[in-house]
Short mmCIF file of C-alpha atoms in Angstrom, two decimals:
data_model
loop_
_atom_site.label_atom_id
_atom_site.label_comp_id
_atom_site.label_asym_id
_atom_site.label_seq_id
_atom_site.Cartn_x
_atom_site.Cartn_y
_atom_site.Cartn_z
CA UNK A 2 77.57 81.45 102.40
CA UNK A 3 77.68 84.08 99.48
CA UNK A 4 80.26 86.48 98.58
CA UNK A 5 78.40 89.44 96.51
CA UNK A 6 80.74 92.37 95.54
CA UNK A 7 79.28 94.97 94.00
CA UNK A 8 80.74 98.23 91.65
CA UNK A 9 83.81 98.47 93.86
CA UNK A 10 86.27 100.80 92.87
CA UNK A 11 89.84 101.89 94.35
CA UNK A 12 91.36 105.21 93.98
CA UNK A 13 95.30 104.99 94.96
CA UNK A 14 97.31 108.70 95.14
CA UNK A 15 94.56 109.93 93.01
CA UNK A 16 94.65 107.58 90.41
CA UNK A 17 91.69 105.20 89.36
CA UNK A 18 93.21 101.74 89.63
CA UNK A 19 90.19 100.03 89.16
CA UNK A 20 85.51 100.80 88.99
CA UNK A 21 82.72 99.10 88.52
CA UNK A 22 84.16 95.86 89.52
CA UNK A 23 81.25 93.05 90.75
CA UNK A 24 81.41 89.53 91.08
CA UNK A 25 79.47 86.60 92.94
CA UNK A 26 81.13 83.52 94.69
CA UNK A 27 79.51 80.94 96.99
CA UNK A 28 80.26 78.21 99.15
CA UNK A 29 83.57 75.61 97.21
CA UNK A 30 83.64 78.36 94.47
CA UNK A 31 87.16 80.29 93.45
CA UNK A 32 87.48 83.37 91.20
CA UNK A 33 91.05 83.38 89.48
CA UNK A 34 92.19 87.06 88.97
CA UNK A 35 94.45 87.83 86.04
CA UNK A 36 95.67 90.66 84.13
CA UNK A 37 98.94 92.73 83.43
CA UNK A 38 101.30 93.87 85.99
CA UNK A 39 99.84 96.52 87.58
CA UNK A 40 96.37 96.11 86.57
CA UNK A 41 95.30 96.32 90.27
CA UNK A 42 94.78 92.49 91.26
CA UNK A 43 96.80 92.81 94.38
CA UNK A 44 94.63 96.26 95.32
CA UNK A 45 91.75 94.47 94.60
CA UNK A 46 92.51 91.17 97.26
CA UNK A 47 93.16 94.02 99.68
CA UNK A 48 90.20 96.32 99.12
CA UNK A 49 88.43 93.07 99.36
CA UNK A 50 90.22 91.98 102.39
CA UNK A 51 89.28 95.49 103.83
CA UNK A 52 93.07 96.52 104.27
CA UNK A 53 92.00 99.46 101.73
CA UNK A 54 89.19 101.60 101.60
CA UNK A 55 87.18 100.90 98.18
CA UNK A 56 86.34 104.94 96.39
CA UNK A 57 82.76 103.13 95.92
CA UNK A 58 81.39 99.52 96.16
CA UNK A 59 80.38 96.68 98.76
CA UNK A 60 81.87 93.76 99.85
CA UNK A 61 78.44 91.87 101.37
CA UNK A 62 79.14 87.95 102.48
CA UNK A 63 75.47 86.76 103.86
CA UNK A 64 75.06 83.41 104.88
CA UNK A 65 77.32 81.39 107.00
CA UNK A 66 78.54 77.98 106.99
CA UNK A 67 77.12 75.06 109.03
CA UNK A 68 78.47 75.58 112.87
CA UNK A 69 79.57 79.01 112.41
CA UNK A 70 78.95 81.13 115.63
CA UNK A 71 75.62 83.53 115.56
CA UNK A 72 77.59 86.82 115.14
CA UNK A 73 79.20 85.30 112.07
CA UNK A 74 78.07 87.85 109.57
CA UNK A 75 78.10 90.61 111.90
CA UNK A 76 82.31 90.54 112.54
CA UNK A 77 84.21 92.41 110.26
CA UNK A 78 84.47 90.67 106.98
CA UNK A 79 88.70 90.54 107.49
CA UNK A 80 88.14 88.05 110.27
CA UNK A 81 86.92 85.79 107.94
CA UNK A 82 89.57 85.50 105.45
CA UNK A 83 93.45 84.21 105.37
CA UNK A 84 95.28 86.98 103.30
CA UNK A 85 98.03 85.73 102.03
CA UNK A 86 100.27 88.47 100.71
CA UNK A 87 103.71 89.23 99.00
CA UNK A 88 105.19 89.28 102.27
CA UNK A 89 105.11 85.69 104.55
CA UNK A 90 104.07 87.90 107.80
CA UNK A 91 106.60 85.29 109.48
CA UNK A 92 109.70 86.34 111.65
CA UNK A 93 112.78 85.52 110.67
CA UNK A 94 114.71 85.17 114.05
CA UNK A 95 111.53 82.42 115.31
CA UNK A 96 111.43 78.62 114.43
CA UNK A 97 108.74 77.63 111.67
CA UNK A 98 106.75 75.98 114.94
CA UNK A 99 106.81 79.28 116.70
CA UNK A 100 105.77 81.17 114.09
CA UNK A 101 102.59 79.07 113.14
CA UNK A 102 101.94 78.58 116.87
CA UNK A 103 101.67 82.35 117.02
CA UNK A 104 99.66 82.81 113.91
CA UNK A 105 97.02 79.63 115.32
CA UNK A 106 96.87 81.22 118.71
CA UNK A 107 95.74 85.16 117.28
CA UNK A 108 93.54 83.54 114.58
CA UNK A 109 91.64 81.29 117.04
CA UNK A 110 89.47 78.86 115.13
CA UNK A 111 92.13 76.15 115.29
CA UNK A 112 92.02 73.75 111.91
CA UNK A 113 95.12 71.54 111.59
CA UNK A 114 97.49 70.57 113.87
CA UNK A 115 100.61 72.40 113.23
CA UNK A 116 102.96 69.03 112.12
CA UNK A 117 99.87 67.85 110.47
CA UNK A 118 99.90 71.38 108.11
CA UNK A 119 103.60 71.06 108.00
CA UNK A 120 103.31 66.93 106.71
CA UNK A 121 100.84 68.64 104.49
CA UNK A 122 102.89 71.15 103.08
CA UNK A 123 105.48 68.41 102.79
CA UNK A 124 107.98 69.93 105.03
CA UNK A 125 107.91 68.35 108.20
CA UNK A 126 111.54 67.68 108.97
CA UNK A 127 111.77 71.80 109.09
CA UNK A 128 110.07 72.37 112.16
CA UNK A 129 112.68 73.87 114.29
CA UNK A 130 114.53 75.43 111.88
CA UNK A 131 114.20 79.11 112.41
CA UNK A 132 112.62 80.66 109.34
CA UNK A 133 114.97 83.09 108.38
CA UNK A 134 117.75 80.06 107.57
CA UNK A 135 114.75 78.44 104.61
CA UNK A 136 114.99 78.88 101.35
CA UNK A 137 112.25 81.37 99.10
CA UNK A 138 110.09 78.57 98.37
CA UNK A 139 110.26 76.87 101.94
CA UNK A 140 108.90 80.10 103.16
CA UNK A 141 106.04 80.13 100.74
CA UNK A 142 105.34 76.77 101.46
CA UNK A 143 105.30 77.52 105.34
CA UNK A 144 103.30 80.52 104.73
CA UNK A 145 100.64 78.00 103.12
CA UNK A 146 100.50 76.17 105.83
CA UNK A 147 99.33 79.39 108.00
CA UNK A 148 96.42 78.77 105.83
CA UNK A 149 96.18 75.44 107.58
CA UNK A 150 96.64 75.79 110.94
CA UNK A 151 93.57 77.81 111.37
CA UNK A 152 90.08 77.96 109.90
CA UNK A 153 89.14 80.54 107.58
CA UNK A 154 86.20 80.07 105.31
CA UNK A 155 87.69 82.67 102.33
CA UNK A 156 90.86 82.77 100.99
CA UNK A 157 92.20 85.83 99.69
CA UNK A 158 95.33 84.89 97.88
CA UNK A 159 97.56 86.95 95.73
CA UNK A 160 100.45 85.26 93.72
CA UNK A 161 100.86 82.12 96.01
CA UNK A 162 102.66 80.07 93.70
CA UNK A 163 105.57 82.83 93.64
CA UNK A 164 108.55 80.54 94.44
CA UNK A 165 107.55 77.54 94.29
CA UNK A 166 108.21 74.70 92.02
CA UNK A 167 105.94 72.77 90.08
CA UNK A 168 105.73 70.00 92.22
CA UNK A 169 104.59 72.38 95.56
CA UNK A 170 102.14 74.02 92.81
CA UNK A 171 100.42 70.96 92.36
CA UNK A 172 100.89 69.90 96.04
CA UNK A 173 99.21 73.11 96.74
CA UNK A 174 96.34 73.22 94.10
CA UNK A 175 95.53 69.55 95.86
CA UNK A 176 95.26 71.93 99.29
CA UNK A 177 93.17 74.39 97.19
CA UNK A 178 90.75 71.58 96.53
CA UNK A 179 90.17 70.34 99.82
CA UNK A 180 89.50 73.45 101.03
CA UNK A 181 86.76 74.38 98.53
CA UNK A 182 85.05 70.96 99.30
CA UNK A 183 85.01 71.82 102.80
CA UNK A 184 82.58 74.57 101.35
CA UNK A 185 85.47 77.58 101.33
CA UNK A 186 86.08 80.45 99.08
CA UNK A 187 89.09 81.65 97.08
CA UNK A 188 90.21 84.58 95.29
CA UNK A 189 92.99 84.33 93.90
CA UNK A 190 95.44 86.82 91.91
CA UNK A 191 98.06 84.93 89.47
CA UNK A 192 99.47 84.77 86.28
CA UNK A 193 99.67 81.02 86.34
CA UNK A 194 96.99 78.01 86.11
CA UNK A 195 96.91 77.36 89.17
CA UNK A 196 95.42 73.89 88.35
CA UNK A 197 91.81 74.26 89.66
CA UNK A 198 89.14 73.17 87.78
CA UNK A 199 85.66 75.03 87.25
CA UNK A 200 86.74 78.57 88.61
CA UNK A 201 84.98 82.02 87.36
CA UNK A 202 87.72 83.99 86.13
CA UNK A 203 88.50 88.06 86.51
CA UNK A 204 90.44 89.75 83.74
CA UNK A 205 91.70 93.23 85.17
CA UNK A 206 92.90 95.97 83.07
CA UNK A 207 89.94 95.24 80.94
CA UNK A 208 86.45 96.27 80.78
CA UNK A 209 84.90 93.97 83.39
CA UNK A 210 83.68 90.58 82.17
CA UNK A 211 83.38 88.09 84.18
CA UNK A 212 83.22 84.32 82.48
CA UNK A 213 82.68 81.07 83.61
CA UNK A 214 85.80 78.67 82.19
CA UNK A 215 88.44 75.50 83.64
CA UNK A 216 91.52 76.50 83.67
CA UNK B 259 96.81 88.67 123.13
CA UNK B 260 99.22 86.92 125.39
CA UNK B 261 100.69 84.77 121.59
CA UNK B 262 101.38 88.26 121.08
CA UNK B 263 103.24 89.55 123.75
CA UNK B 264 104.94 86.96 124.41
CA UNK B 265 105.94 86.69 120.89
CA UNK B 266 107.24 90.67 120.88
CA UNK B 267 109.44 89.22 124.05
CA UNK B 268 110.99 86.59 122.14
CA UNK B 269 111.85 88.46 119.16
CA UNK B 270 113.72 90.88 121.25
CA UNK B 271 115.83 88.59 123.10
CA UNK B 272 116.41 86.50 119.71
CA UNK B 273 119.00 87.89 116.71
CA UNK B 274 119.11 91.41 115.51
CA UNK B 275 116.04 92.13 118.37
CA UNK B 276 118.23 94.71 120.27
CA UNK B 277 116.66 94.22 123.90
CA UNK B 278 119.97 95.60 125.33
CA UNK B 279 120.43 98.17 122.71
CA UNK B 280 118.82 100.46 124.98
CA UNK B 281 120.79 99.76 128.07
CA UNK B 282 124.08 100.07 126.50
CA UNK B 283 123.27 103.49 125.54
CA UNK B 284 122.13 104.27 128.97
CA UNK B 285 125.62 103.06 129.91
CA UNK B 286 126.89 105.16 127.26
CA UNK B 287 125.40 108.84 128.69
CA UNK B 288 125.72 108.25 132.10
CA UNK B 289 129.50 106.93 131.28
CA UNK B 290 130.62 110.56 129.94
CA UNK B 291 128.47 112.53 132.94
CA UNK B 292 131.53 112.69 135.21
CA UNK B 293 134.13 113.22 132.57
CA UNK B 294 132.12 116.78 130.81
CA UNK B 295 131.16 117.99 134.63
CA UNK B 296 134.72 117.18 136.17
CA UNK B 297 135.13 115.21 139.45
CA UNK B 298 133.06 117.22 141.91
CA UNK B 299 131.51 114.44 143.87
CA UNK B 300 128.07 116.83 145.37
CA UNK B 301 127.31 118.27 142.07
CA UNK B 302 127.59 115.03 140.47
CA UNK B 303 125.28 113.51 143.49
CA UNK B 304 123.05 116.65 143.10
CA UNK B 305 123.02 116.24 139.54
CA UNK B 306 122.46 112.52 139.41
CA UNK B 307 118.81 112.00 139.41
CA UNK B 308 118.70 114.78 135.88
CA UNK B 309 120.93 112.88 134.54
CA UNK B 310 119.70 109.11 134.79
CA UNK B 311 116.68 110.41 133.63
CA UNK B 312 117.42 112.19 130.71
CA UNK B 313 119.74 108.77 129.73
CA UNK B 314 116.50 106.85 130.13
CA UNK B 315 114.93 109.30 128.00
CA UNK B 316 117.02 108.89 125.59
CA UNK B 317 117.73 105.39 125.71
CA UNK B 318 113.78 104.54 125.56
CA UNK B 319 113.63 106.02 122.59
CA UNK B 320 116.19 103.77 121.24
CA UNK B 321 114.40 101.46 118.76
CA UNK B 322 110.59 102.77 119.07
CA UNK B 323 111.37 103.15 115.34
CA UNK B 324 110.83 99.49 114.87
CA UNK B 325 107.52 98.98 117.08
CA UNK B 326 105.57 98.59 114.46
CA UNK B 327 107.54 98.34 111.27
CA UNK B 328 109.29 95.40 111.24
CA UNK B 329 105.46 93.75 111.38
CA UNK B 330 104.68 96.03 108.36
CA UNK B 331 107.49 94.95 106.57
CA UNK B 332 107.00 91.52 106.66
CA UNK B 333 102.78 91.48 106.29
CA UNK B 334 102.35 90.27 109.65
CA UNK B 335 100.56 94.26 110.16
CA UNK B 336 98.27 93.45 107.63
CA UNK B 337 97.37 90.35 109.42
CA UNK B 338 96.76 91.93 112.98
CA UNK B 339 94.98 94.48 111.77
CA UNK B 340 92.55 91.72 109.52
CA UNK B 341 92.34 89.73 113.04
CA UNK B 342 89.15 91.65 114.21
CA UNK B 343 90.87 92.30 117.71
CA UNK B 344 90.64 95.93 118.28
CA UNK B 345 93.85 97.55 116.95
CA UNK B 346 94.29 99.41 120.06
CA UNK B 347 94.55 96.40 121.92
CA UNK B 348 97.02 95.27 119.68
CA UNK B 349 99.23 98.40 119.93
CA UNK B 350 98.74 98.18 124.07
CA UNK B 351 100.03 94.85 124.33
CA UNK B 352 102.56 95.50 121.53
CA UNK B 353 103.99 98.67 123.87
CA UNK B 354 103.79 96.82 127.09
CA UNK B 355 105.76 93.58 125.57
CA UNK B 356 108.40 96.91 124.45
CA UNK B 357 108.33 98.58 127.55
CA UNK B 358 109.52 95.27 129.25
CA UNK B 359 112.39 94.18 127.07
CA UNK B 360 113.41 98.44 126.68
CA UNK B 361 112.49 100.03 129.48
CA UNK B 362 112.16 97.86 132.75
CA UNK B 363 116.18 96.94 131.69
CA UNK B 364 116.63 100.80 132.46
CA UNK B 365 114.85 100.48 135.44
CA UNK B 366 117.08 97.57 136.95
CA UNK B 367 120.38 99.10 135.66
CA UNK B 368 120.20 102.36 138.07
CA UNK B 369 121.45 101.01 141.19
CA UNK B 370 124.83 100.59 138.99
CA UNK B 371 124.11 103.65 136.84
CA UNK B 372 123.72 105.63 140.21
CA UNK B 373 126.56 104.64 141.55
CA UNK B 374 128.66 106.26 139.10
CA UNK B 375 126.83 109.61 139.80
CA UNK B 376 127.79 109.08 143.61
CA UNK B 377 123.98 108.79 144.10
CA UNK B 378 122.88 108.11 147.95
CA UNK B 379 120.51 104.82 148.58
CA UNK B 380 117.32 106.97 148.52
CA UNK B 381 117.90 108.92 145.83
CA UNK B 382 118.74 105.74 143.64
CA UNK B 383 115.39 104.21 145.07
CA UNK B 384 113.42 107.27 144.28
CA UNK B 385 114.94 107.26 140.32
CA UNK B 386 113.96 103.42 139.92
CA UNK B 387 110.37 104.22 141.30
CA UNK B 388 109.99 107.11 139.15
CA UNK B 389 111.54 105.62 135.81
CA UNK B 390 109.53 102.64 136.82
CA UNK B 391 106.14 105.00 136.91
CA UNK B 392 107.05 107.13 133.82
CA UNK B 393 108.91 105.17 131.26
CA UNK B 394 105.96 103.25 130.27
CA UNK B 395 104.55 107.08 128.96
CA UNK B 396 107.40 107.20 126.41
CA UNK B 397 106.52 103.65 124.67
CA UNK B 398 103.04 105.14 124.91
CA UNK B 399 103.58 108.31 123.26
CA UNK B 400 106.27 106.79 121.39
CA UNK B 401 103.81 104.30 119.70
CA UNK B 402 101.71 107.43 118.21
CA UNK B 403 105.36 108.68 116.66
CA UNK B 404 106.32 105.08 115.54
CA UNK B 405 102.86 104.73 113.48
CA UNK B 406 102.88 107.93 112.12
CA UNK B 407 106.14 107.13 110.76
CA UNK B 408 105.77 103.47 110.29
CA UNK B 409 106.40 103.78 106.47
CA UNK B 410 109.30 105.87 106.20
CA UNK B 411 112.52 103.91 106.22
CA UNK B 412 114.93 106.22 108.34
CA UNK B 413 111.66 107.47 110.54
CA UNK B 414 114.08 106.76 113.99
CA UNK B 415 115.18 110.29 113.61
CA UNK B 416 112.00 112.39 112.49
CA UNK B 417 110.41 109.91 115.75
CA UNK B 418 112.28 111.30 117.69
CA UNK B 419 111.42 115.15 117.25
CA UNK B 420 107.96 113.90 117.21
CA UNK B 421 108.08 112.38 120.54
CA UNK B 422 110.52 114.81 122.46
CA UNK B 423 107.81 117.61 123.09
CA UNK B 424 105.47 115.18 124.75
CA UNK B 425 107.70 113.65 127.12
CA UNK B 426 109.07 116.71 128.29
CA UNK B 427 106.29 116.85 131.38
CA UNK B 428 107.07 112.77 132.00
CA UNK B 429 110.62 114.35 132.55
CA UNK B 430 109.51 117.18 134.49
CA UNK B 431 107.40 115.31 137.06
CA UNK B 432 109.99 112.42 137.52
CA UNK B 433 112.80 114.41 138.14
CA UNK B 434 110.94 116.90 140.51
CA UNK B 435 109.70 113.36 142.08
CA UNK B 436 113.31 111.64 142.08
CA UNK B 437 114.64 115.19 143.60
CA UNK B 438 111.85 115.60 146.24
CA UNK B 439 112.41 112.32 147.55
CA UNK B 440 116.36 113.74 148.81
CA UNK B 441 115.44 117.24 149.15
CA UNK B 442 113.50 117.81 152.40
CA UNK B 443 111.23 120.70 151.46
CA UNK B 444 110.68 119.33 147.97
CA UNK B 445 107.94 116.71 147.92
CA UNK B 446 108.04 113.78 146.30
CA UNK B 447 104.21 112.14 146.54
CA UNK B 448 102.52 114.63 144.46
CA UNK B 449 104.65 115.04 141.45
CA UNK B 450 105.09 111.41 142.13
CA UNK B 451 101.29 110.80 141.40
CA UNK B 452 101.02 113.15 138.84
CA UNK B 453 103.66 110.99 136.87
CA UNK B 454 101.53 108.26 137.31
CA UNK B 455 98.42 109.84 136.17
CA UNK B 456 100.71 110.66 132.97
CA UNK B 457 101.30 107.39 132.39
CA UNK B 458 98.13 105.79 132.70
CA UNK B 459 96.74 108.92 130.66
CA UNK B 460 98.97 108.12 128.00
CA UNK B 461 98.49 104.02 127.70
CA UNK B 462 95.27 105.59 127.31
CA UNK B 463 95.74 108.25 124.52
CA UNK B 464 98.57 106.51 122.95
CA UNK B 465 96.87 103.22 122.50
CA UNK B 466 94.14 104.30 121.14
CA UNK B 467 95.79 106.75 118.54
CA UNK B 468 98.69 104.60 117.09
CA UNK B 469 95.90 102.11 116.65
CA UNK B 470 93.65 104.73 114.41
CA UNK B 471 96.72 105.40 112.69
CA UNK B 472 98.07 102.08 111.95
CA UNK B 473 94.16 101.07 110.61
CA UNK B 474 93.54 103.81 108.52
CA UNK B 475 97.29 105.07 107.33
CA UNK B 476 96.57 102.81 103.93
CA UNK B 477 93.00 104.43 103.59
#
C-alpha cells in the first residue's frame, strides 16, 4: 500500500490556503503535520480525506494490503480512511455503546469488539452512559475508539490529543503504534509530540519541505 | 442502512429529538379552526379535509430544519458522506426514518383531529389515506430545502419559503382527493394517484438532489 500525493493545492473563498504540497507514505508509516494556526493542516486532512475539492493535485493510494477485497483501489479513497475531526460525529442523547454500534455497523469492516475498544481506550465502566453526560476528554477518548471498532487502513487525524491528558496521550500514541504495525497509515495534524517514533514530518505555512526526523 | 435509520428513530424519540413537536402543532391549528370560523357545524365538516391538510402541511415542516444539520454539526456528515454509500441513499433513508417519527404521527392523529372539524367516517378515512400518500413528498422536497440550508443557523425559516412553492400541488391533489372521496361527482381515484405519482416522483428527485448538495456544498 502507498499513499503518493502530489502538488495538491486548496483554494478556500478565493484564498490560496495551501500549493504544491506532495508527500509519500507507505504501509506502518505516519506523517506528523505542524504549523501555525491557520496554516491549513485541518484543510489539508480534509482535501486529503476528499471532503474538499483540492484547486490542483492527486491523492493516488496503489497497492492494497494483504486480504483486502479486489475493488480495493477502485472505491473512493474516503472509504478507506477514519477521519477523525474537531467534532466527535457522536450523538449526545445515545449511550457510548449505541453510538459505536452505529458507527461499526455503517463502516462495515468490523475490527474490535466494541468493550474490547472501550477496555482499550480505558473506559469501559462508561458503556451505557449516554454521551452527552461525559466529560471533553471522555468524548475524545470514545471518539478514538471509533477508530477501533472498525478497520480502516489510513488514519486521517487532526488534533486528536485535544482534551486529553497526558496519560490518554500516551495511552493513545501506544494505539497509534499498533496500528502502524498492523501495516496502517496516519496523518496526523498537531501541535504536540504525539510520541511516535520515526514519522516524516509536514511543516505548513512554510515553503514545502518535507524531512525525515523522531519526534 | 438500516444502523442508520434506525438510529434517526432513536434520536427522535430520545431528549431534545422533538418526534411530537410536529403533532402538537397539528393540535395547535386544527385547535383554533372552529374558534376563527364560528360554530357552524357543515362549513366546519365541509371545510375539514382543507384544513387537516394544510395543519399537516405545516406541521411537517416542523423540524426539516434539523434533517441534516444536527449530523453536520457534530461531524457525523462528514463521516456519511466519507462512507462510500451513495449519498442519496443516505438522504432516502435519512427522510424515510423522518417521515416516520414526523409525519406518520400526523397520519394517526386525524381520526381525533377530524373529529373536532365534525368530519364524517369517510371523509376522515379519505384524509389519513391521502396524508398517508402525500406527506412523504414534503420530507422529500423538504430534504432539498434542508441541504441547501444546512449551514445557516436559523435556516427553519428561509426552509420554509423554499419548500412552500413545491408542495403546493401535494396540497392540491390531496385535498381534491380527500374532497372527492365525500363529494359524489368529485372523484377521488385519479387525483388520488396523481398524489402518489408525486410522491414517488419526489423520493426520486429529492433524494437524489439533497444528496448532490450535501456532497458538493464544501466544494
Amino acid at each position: 500500500m502507498h499513499l503518493s500525493v502530489s502538488n495538491l493545492s486548496a483554494i478556500r473563498g478565493g484564498e490560496m490556503i495551501f500549493s504544491d504540497l506532495g508527500f509519500e507514505l507507505k504501509e506502518t508509516e505516519a506523517l506528523i503535520i505542524t504549523g501555525h494556526n491557520g496554516s491549513g493542516k485541518s484543510t489539508l486532512l480534509r482535501v486529503v480525506a476528499g471532503l474538499l475539492a483540492p484547486a490542483s493535485g492527486d491523492v493516488i493510494l496503489t497497492g492494497h494490503p494483504d486480504g483486502a477485497s479486489d475493488d480495493f483501489n477502485e472505491r473512493p479513497f474516503g472509504e478507506h480512511c477514519h477521519y477523525l475531526g474537531h467534532e466527535n460525529a457522536m450523538k449526545p442523547a445515545l449511550s457510548v455503546t449505541e453510538n459505536l454500534d452505529f458507527w461499526q455497523k455503517i463502516n462495515d469492516e468490523p475490527h474490535l469488539e466494541i468493550d474490547e475498544a472501550l477496555e482499550m481506550v480505558g473506559l469501559p465502566a462508561l458503556a451505557h452512559v449516554p454521551f452527552g453526560h461525559l466529560s471533553t476528554g471522555q468524548k475524545r477518548r470514545i471518539s478514538i475508539a471509533k477508530l477501533l471498532v472498525s478497520w480502516r487502513p489510513i488514519w486521517l487525524l487532526d488534533e486528536p490529543t485535544a482534551g486529553l491528558d497526558t496519560r490518554s496521550e500516551a495511552q493513545f500514541a501506544d494505539l497509534m503504534k499498533v496500528h502502524l504495525e498492523d501495516g496502517g497509515i496516519i496523518l496526523a495534524a498537531t501541535h504536540i509530540p504525539l510520541g511516535l517514533k520515526n514519522t516524516k514530518s509536514l511543516v505548513m505555512g512554510l515553503p514545502a519541505i518535507e524531512t525525515e526526523q523522531s519526534i | 442502512m438500516i444502523a442508520l435509520f434506525l438510529r434517526d428513530i432513536r434520536l427522535s424519540w430520545r431528549a431534545g429529538g422533538g418526534a411530537l413537536t410536529g403533532v402538537m402543532f397539528f393540535l395547535a391549528v386544527v385547535m383554533v379552526v372552529p374558534f376563527g370560523v364560528g360554530p357552524d357545524l357543515n362549513l366546519l365538516a365541509r371545510i375539514g379535509p382543507a384544513m387537516l391538510w394544510l395543519g399537516a402541511l405545516l406541521a411537517a415542516l416542523l423540524g426539516l430544519d434539523r434533517l441534516f444539520q444536527a449530523d453536520r454539526e457534530d461531524g457525523s456528515l462528514d463521516l456519511l458522506i466519507m462512507n462510500g454509500a451513495p449519498m442519496a441513499a443516505i438522504v432516502f433513508i435519512k427522510c424515510l426514518a423522518h417521515w416516520v417519527t414526523t409525519g406518520l404521527p400526523l397520519v394517526i392523529a386525524v381520526p381525533l383531529f377530524g373529529l373536532f372539524m365534525n368530519m364524517e367516517p369517510l371523509g376522515i378515512l379519505a384524509t389519513m389515506a391521502t396524508l398517508m400518500a402525500g406527506t412523504p413528498a414534503i420530507t422529500f422536497v423538504g430534504a432539498v430545502g434542508a441541504a441547501v440550508t444546512v449551514s445557516l443557523p436559523r435556516g427553519g425559516l428561509l426552509l420554509a419559503v423554499l419548500v412552500l412553492p413545491w408542495t403546493i400541488p401535494v396540497l392540491i391533489f390531496g385535498v381534491s382527493a380527500a374532497y372527492g372521496a365525500v363529494e359524489d361527482p368529485a372523484p377521488f381515484t385519479e387525483p388520488f394517484i396523481v398524489l402518489c405519482a408525486i410522491s414517488l416522483f419526489f423520493a426520486v428527485i429529492g433524494s437524489l438532489g439533497a444528496g448532490a448538495i450535501l456532497t458538493h456544498s464544501d466544494h
